[in-house]
Amino acid sequence: MTLHRKNLIDGEWLGEAGSRNINPSNTNDVVGEYASAGPDEAKQAIAAAKAAFPAWSRSGPLARHAVLKKTSDEIMARKDEIGRSLAREEGKTLAEGVGETIRAAQIFDFFAGETLRLSGEMVPSVRPGVGVEMTREGVGVVGIITPWNFPIAIPAWKIAPALAYGNTIVFKPAELVPESAWTIVDILHRAGLPKGVLNLVMGKGSVVGQAMLDSPDVNAISFTGSVGTGKRVAAASVEHMCKFQLEMGGKNPLVVLDDADLAVAIDCAVNGAYFSTGQRCTASSRLIVTDGIHDRFVDAVKERLDKLVIGDALDAKTQIGPVVDQTQLKQDEDYIAIGRQEGAELAFGGDRLERGTPGFYLQPALFVGSNNAMRISREEIFGPVANVIRVKDYDEALAVANDTPFGLTSGICTTSLKHATHFKRNSEAGMVMVNLPTAGVDFHVPFGGRKGSSYGPREQGRYAMEFYTTVKTAYTFAG
Ligand code: ADP
């Protein structure tokens, strides 16, 4: 049975469900049909969120706690079903889909707790008899624009803090993954959100997203996606003096030193570079390896890649699902061709794979003999493609790791406390991993990067408060 899903605007499900959502593991499988809003519906949603803000922002913390806790509980109770649906529409494996769903439940639970932990400060004024209070208030209408690669976790880590701190929302998910977005909104709506507090506006980025950027009534925009769109968000936000937060690409280095535990390094490289089909902004796409371990490392990675099961995301045996769609597949294949033209050697994979169903299957690709000036080392590919850069020692590895326009995550595999400590201090990334994959983070601590990867306050954990609240300083003379 084909699902038909509408947008949620001012507490009503509206719009014709006409836009098809295809399963990338089997393009004959239509997940559902979804409403695709125009600019007028985006405007209605913004107006509804604006109207709902005064009451919601002044609601007691228990009202907000109740909705977030109920949402967490329902997501957790339905984790297998929601995780499966996520895997079906995005192409990540069942285990990854269920894992991501559990993550979303944990995030809602965390921010349910945060509603009860809001605090302020009170200090004496420099003027005798005057008290000064510093409190945090919601920002207003928050526009949430999300990508397709984490269809439920990224919306959760933006929606949960936005609601917890009293904001109202216009949520525009990526076109490729509307079912996960619809599901989370449906759960929140039924959990008791007042009308207008959360509006779902599915549709094209250039239409719905752009309408959000053009509106003077959106007070803050939290965006995750490409660098190009991120720059548009930034420019439009400045025009309206709208607060904004951007999470964009990565070209994350994983350094492997001679003294690394080889098994740990292989796990980190294969997981970091290829799991979730390499479609994570935290993926390790540059494997920077010192001379003494280089050949053993490359052989072992190839051996591991050869054993990976690539197939239908919904098959429990699958370890790597398909690429998300035809456009992304073409981008991956184009970069594989570019790497070859640039003189890198394709040591493994890179071919299209045939499976029992028509889908976007690609064999993980590993380049060796690459250098850091090549386009495959500098531009985000966002697929199961990584390249090994051979370096002579730790100092060169660190220099190469930092020589990038991005700065989201970085990693090092070493048994040297000295090098691990130096790397943590000197890596120009927002998140640094020692003997762990560059992808895979906790939900209760800050997430974000530097340079071209991120802009604005961090997401997640208590640090999320910085973006989703504004500080008020109030002075009282008691007489
Ligand atoms: P990706 O490569 O991850 O798809 P995009 O930046 O294209 O990255 O998309 C991320 C999100 O931004 C999606 O929800 C998309 O629809 C939205 N988007 C795309 N273009 C615009 C735009 N002009 N204004 C606002 N949002 C947009």
JSON list of C-alpha atoms in Angstrom, two decimals, residues 15 51-52 65 69 71 90 94 107 142 182 195 221 229 241 244 246 263 268 282 297 312 322 356 371 414 440 456:
[
{"chain": "A", "resi": 15, "resn": "GLY", "atom": "CA", "xyz": [-1.74, 19.53, 0.58]},
{"chain": "A", "resi": 51, "resn": "ALA", "atom": "CA", "xyz": [1.33, 33.20, 16.10]},
{"chain": "A", "resi": 52, "resn": "ALA", "atom": "CA", "xyz": [2.09, 30.17, 18.28]},
{"chain": "A", "resi": 65, "resn": "HIS", "atom": "CA", "xyz": [8.89, 18.09, 29.01]},
{"chain": "A", "resi": 69, "resn": "LYS", "atom": "CA", "xyz": [9.35, 12.64, 26.75]},
{"chain": "A", "resi": 71, "resn": "THR", "atom": "CA", "xyz": [7.92, 11.54, 21.72]},
{"chain": "A", "resi": 90, "resn": "GLU", "atom": "CA", "xyz": [17.60, 6.31, 2.49]},
{"chain": "A", "resi": 94, "resn": "LEU", "atom": "CA", "xyz": [18.76, -1.92, 8.90]},
{"chain": "A", "resi": 107, "resn": "ILE", "atom": "CA", "xyz": [18.00, 13.07, 21.87]},
{"chain": "A", "resi": 142, "resn": "VAL", "atom": "CA", "xyz": [13.13, 28.72, 13.92]},
{"chain": "A", "resi": 182, "resn": "TRP", "atom": "CA", "xyz": [6.72, 12.95, 8.49]},
{"chain": "A", "resi": 195, "resn": "LYS", "atom": "CA", "xyz": [-1.22, 24.00, 16.80]},
{"chain": "A", "resi": 221, "resn": "ILE", "atom": "CA", "xyz": [17.73, 29.14, 10.74]},
{"chain": "A", "resi": 229, "resn": "THR", "atom": "CA", "xyz": [23.26, 26.16, 0.03]},
{"chain": "A", "resi": 241, "resn": "MET", "atom": "CA", "xyz": [19.34, 39.95, 10.76]},
{"chain": "A", "resi": 244, "resn": "PHE", "atom": "CA", "xyz": [21.88, 31.22, 11.68]},
{"chain": "A", "resi": 246, "resn": "LEU", "atom": "CA", "xyz": [25.36, 25.99, 9.43]},
{"chain": "A", "resi": 263, "resn": "ALA", "atom": "CA", "xyz": [43.46, -3.99, 13.70]},
{"chain": "A", "resi": 268, "resn": "CYS", "atom": "CA", "xyz": [38.53, 2.90, 12.10]},
{"chain": "A", "resi": 282, "resn": "THR", "atom": "CA", "xyz": [32.03, 13.00, 9.41]},
{"chain": "A", "resi": 297, "resn": "PHE", "atom": "CA", "xyz": [47.49, -0.99, 6.08]},
{"chain": "A", "resi": 312, "resn": "ASP", "atom": "CA", "xyz": [19.70, -4.28, -0.30]},
{"chain": "A", "resi": 322, "resn": "PRO", "atom": "CA", "xyz": [23.17, 1.52, -1.96]},
{"chain": "A", "resi": 356, "resn": "GLY", "atom": "CA", "xyz": [18.63, -8.76, -7.47]},
{"chain": "A", "resi": 371, "resn": "ASN", "atom": "CA", "xyz": [48.42, 13.45, -2.78]},
{"chain": "A", "resi": 414, "resn": "THR", "atom": "CA", "xyz": [48.48, 5.56, 17.36]},
{"chain": "A", "resi": 440, "resn": "GLY", "atom": "CA", "xyz": [30.18, 8.22, 15.25]},
{"chain": "A", "resi": 456, "resn": "GLY", "atom": "CA", "xyz": [27.73, 29.51, 14.37]}
]
